[in-house]
Amino acid sequence: MRAARLIRMVLLLQSRPAMTAAELARELEVSERTVTRDAQALSEAGVPVYADRGRAGGYRLVGGYRTRLTGLARDEAEALFLFGLPSALREMGLEDAASAARLKVSAALLPSLRDASESAARRFHLDAPAWYQEPVTPELLPAVAEAVRDDRIIRARYRRGDADGEVERELAPYGLVLKAGVWYVCARVGDGFRVYRIDRFSAVAVSDERFERDGQFDLAGFWEERAAQFARSLLRAEVRVRVSPEGVRRLPYALDRSAVQDALDAAGPPDAEGWLALTLRVESMEVAYSQLLSLGPESEVLEPAALRERFAAAADRLRELYR
């Protein structure tokens, strides 16, 4: 633990002209007294750490000193490609590896480029979770992430979304996907691949047994295909509507975009008032009611009759409220 901290201290000092004891203590998450002891230990080990006294003082490396500790470990190298996802790194247990990789990269850069990471962080940030949702990190995510990184078989108990309760599965976890704040694992089961929500795992045991990864497997392509299949599978009902030009503009923000595009492609010409008659695929009548209600007077439900009657009743209630 201390050895890793000493290495990190050297890399910090190598990447900046000087740092105060307070700055080092904050970066290393230790006390200033510990920083003083660590600096003394480094000096005794032959690392030329120099302490400036006074208000503007701090710690620095003697000019020209370069460490050879900048080689990246495997987990550090992999974490480099996730720097834009700080919350994901933290949830997968890779925060320390990412920090070490960032320091090693900074230490290897020319002095004029060492502020590049801070400059980028001040200008760009990716916030993965959706609005109005409090993201919850699955307790078993670090174990699954470790198995994914190391190509290890996992044995898991999985809570299904229906009334069938839990099932046990032996999985070869190929990759992780973070979608709108929800973590999924794409895994090989038998001869095929499936997707599991990690927050539905009730137990995960990482085996010592490794699986042989299929070099042709494309995680991004697999996820895109499965996500499209899932979205299509939800659309099990149809409604017939008339939509104004303004309603047509707002439709993709209210309903599934692919369903809207399919309906527009199949639509005939607009009527004399410029309205289009569309057949829309929807998840259910209840979902369609809430989605189409957001269009207000820019849409008219034609079929089914029960949904049309529900909208008529809602219009009567609104009329009474605003009379």
XYZ file of C-alpha atoms in Angstrom:
323
model
C 0.000 0.000 0.000
C 2.763 2.433 1.002
C 4.917 1.461 -1.986
C 2.062 2.312 -4.370
C 1.575 5.646 -2.579
C 5.295 6.497 -2.849
C 5.259 5.730 -6.568
C 2.205 7.908 -6.996
C 3.897 10.743 -5.093
C 6.930 10.590 -7.387
C 4.690 10.657 -10.464
C 2.733 13.613 -9.098
C 5.919 15.593 -8.516
C 7.254 14.612 -11.928
C 4.104 15.859 -13.673
C 4.101 19.297 -11.953
C 6.785 21.890 -11.155
C 6.020 21.772 -7.406
C 3.286 20.791 -4.959
C 2.582 21.869 -1.408
C 2.194 19.343 1.395
C -1.535 20.136 1.496
C -1.917 19.458 -2.244
C -0.045 16.172 -1.987
C -2.057 15.146 1.067
C -5.289 15.815 -0.819
C -4.198 13.878 -3.919
C -2.856 10.943 -1.909
C -5.694 11.018 0.646
C -3.317 11.077 3.624
C -2.287 13.608 6.263
C 0.409 16.251 5.719
C 2.489 14.486 8.383
C 2.390 11.322 6.246
C 3.471 13.358 3.210
C 6.489 14.615 5.162
C 7.449 11.070 6.184
C 6.988 9.776 2.609
C 9.156 12.570 1.178
C 11.884 11.667 3.672
C 11.611 7.975 2.706
C 11.951 8.816 -0.990
C 14.967 10.985 -0.331
C 16.638 8.206 1.663
C 15.916 5.811 -1.232
C 17.782 8.079 -3.649
C 14.860 9.937 -5.218
C 15.888 13.636 -5.204
C 12.847 15.158 -3.500
C 13.585 18.723 -2.419
C 11.510 20.655 0.144
C 11.216 24.441 -0.190
C 10.489 26.233 3.060
C 8.257 29.266 3.595
C 4.750 30.338 2.517
C 5.393 29.633 -1.159
C 7.271 26.439 -0.403
C 6.461 22.860 -1.236
C 7.985 19.719 -2.641
C 9.721 19.374 -5.998
C 12.070 17.011 -7.792
C 15.575 18.177 -8.559
C 15.569 19.501 -12.126
C 15.984 16.911 -14.846
C 15.131 13.894 -12.688
C 13.001 11.366 -14.546
C 11.541 8.156 -13.183
C 11.128 4.990 -15.237
C 7.922 4.060 -13.470
C 5.715 5.165 -16.378
C 5.012 1.699 -17.829
C 1.285 0.991 -17.798
C -0.161 -2.123 -16.186
C -2.899 -3.878 -18.158
C -5.801 -2.592 -16.052
C -4.333 0.917 -16.210
C -4.046 0.751 -20.008
C -7.651 -0.452 -20.314
C -8.833 2.288 -17.960
C -7.308 4.885 -20.307
C -10.080 4.218 -22.798
C -12.729 4.959 -20.144
C -11.384 8.305 -18.882
C -14.558 9.996 -20.141
C -16.669 7.849 -17.814
C -15.468 8.629 -14.281
C -18.615 7.271 -12.641
C -18.357 4.017 -14.633
C -14.703 3.601 -13.620
C -15.648 4.097 -9.986
C -18.539 1.633 -10.146
C -16.402 -1.057 -11.807
C -13.637 -0.669 -9.208
C -11.158 0.847 -11.697
C -10.849 4.327 -10.180
C -7.389 3.686 -8.679
C -6.115 2.090 -11.896
C -7.373 5.069 -13.911
C -5.723 7.517 -11.535
C -2.404 5.670 -11.764
C -2.625 5.517 -15.565
C -3.421 9.224 -15.755
C -0.368 10.054 -13.645
C 1.914 7.818 -15.718
C 0.716 9.377 -18.960
C 1.189 12.877 -17.539
C 4.681 11.982 -16.336
C 5.628 10.748 -19.815
C 4.401 13.883 -21.596
C 6.445 16.920 -22.489
C 6.282 19.612 -19.768
C 4.219 21.849 -22.051
C 1.524 19.156 -22.355
C 1.221 18.017 -18.732
C -1.853 20.110 -18.083
C -3.713 18.407 -20.954
C -5.759 16.114 -18.676
C -6.882 19.008 -16.466
C -7.641 21.124 -19.533
C -9.799 18.374 -21.066
C -11.598 17.712 -17.762
C -12.508 21.396 -17.492
C -14.007 21.380 -20.983
C -15.684 17.969 -21.449
C -17.801 15.720 -19.248
C -20.013 12.744 -20.077
C -23.046 12.152 -17.840
C -24.375 8.683 -18.716
C -27.536 8.279 -16.574
C -30.898 9.550 -17.826
C -32.706 12.554 -16.364
C -35.054 12.174 -13.403
C -33.468 8.892 -12.313
C -31.242 8.264 -9.338
C -28.551 5.836 -10.573
C -27.914 2.882 -8.282
C -24.643 0.974 -8.576
C -25.264 -2.806 -8.574
C -23.485 -4.330 -5.592
C -22.104 -7.188 -7.691
C -20.832 -5.019 -10.575
C -17.140 -5.030 -9.505
C -17.105 -8.851 -9.412
C -18.712 -9.081 -12.869
C -16.324 -6.412 -14.220
C -13.339 -8.369 -12.881
C -14.574 -11.519 -14.643
C -15.086 -9.588 -17.900
C -11.566 -8.145 -17.768
C -9.989 -11.518 -16.968
C -12.145 -13.743 -19.253
C -13.341 -15.853 -16.307
C -16.486 -17.973 -16.071
C -19.063 -16.769 -13.542
C -21.839 -18.701 -11.851
C -24.767 -16.463 -11.069
C -28.265 -16.465 -9.632
C -30.531 -14.217 -11.678
C -33.923 -12.759 -10.767
C -36.229 -12.890 -13.768
C -38.658 -10.095 -14.479
C -41.626 -12.464 -14.423
C -43.045 -14.723 -11.726
C -40.586 -17.572 -12.350
C -38.281 -16.451 -9.534
C -34.526 -17.036 -9.676
C -32.539 -19.162 -12.078
C -28.906 -20.268 -11.954
C -26.671 -19.694 -14.939
C -23.042 -20.356 -15.869
C -21.939 -17.431 -18.019
C -18.939 -16.438 -20.083
C -19.122 -12.633 -19.632
C -17.891 -10.955 -22.818
C -18.641 -7.311 -22.113
C -20.373 -4.647 -20.039
C -22.801 -2.023 -21.318
C -24.008 1.059 -19.432
C -27.349 2.180 -20.884
C -29.156 5.185 -19.370
C -27.676 4.479 -15.946
C -28.403 0.714 -16.030
C -25.572 -1.852 -16.235
C -25.879 -4.943 -18.451
C -23.535 -7.841 -19.146
C -23.435 -9.513 -22.552
C -22.540 -13.149 -21.991
C -22.194 -16.416 -23.868
C -24.536 -19.110 -22.575
C -24.115 -22.442 -24.311
C -23.843 -21.726 -28.029
C -25.515 -18.326 -27.965
C -25.265 -14.867 -26.442
C -27.706 -13.211 -24.046
C -28.021 -9.942 -22.137
C -28.537 -9.727 -18.362
C -29.261 -6.759 -16.103
C -26.590 -6.809 -13.422
C -28.906 -5.345 -10.776
C -30.950 -8.573 -11.061
C -28.037 -10.784 -10.020
C -28.551 -11.931 -6.432
C -25.239 -13.843 -6.275
C -22.114 -14.061 -8.432
C -19.171 -16.433 -8.007
C -16.121 -15.776 -10.187
C -14.506 -19.058 -11.200
C -10.786 -19.743 -11.628
C -11.748 -21.246 -14.990
C -11.140 -19.038 -18.020
C -13.152 -19.129 -21.230
C -11.768 -18.801 -24.733
C -13.027 -15.547 -26.217
C -14.453 -15.530 -29.735
C -12.267 -13.065 -31.597
C -15.106 -12.265 -34.009
C -17.467 -11.044 -31.273
C -18.294 -7.332 -31.707
C -19.719 -5.948 -28.463
C -20.980 -2.672 -29.955
C -22.607 -4.386 -32.931
C -24.149 -7.106 -30.759
C -25.634 -4.549 -28.364
C -27.031 -2.395 -31.178
C -28.772 -5.411 -32.735
C -30.185 -6.684 -29.425
C -31.318 -3.228 -28.346
C -33.198 -2.793 -31.620
C -34.803 -6.239 -31.237
C -35.847 -5.418 -27.677
C -37.365 -2.093 -28.688
C -39.335 -3.766 -31.498
C -40.521 -6.565 -29.212
C -42.186 -4.047 -26.889
C -44.402 -2.643 -29.647
C -47.227 -5.190 -29.611
C -50.268 -2.989 -30.358
C -51.393 -0.507 -33.017
C -53.319 2.759 -33.001
C -54.674 4.767 -35.899
C -54.309 8.548 -35.568
C -54.553 11.817 -37.490
C -51.645 14.163 -36.816
C -51.183 17.855 -37.671
C -47.931 19.148 -39.221
C -46.857 20.329 -35.754
C -47.838 16.940 -34.344
C -45.680 15.207 -36.958
C -42.721 17.325 -35.850
C -43.285 16.388 -32.196
C -44.061 12.682 -32.731
C -40.425 11.416 -32.471
C -40.158 13.038 -29.040
C -43.340 11.352 -27.790
C -43.202 7.825 -29.256
C -40.601 5.286 -30.323
C -38.597 6.862 -33.150
C -38.385 3.730 -35.288
C -42.163 3.195 -34.984
C -42.763 6.816 -35.978
C -40.474 6.516 -38.989
C -42.169 3.281 -40.117
C -45.579 4.976 -39.835
C -44.447 8.024 -41.819
C -42.923 5.834 -44.548
C -46.230 3.968 -44.930
C -48.457 7.065 -44.771
C -50.434 8.405 -47.699
C -50.635 12.077 -48.711
C -51.914 14.642 -46.169
C -55.570 15.677 -46.228
C -56.865 19.129 -47.180
C -55.879 20.515 -43.750
C -52.354 19.105 -43.990
C -52.980 16.344 -41.445
C -51.542 12.840 -41.905
C -53.318 9.571 -41.076
C -50.832 7.190 -39.460
C -50.811 3.663 -38.080
C -48.454 3.624 -35.111
C -47.005 0.606 -33.292
C -47.180 1.117 -29.528
C -46.341 -0.834 -26.390
C -49.908 -0.863 -25.046
C -53.075 1.234 -25.017
C -52.104 2.611 -21.601
C -48.682 3.705 -22.840
C -50.189 5.086 -26.061
C -52.645 7.165 -24.024
C -49.898 8.873 -22.026
C -47.669 9.350 -25.081
C -50.331 10.766 -27.407
C -51.789 12.904 -24.639
C -48.539 14.898 -24.710
C -49.381 16.002 -28.265
C -52.552 17.736 -27.058
C -54.734 19.048 -29.901
C -52.095 18.163 -32.523
C -53.339 14.572 -32.803
C -56.708 12.785 -33.051
C -57.108 9.114 -32.188
C -59.224 7.289 -34.797
C -58.886 3.663 -33.652
C -59.341 1.679 -31.501
C -62.710 3.012 -30.422
C -62.042 2.488 -26.695
C -58.927 4.670 -26.823
C -60.763 7.333 -28.823
C -63.516 7.396 -26.194
C -60.922 7.773 -23.450
C -59.436 10.805 -25.197
C -62.891 12.292 -25.692
C -63.575 11.918 -21.956
C -60.234 13.538 -21.158
C -61.064 16.431 -23.503
C -64.404 16.947 -21.708
C -62.659 17.077 -18.346
C -60.131 19.581 -19.639
C -62.943 21.709 -21.083
C -64.618 21.807 -17.691
C -61.387 22.709 -15.934
C -60.578 25.621 -18.269
C -64.110 26.918 -18.861
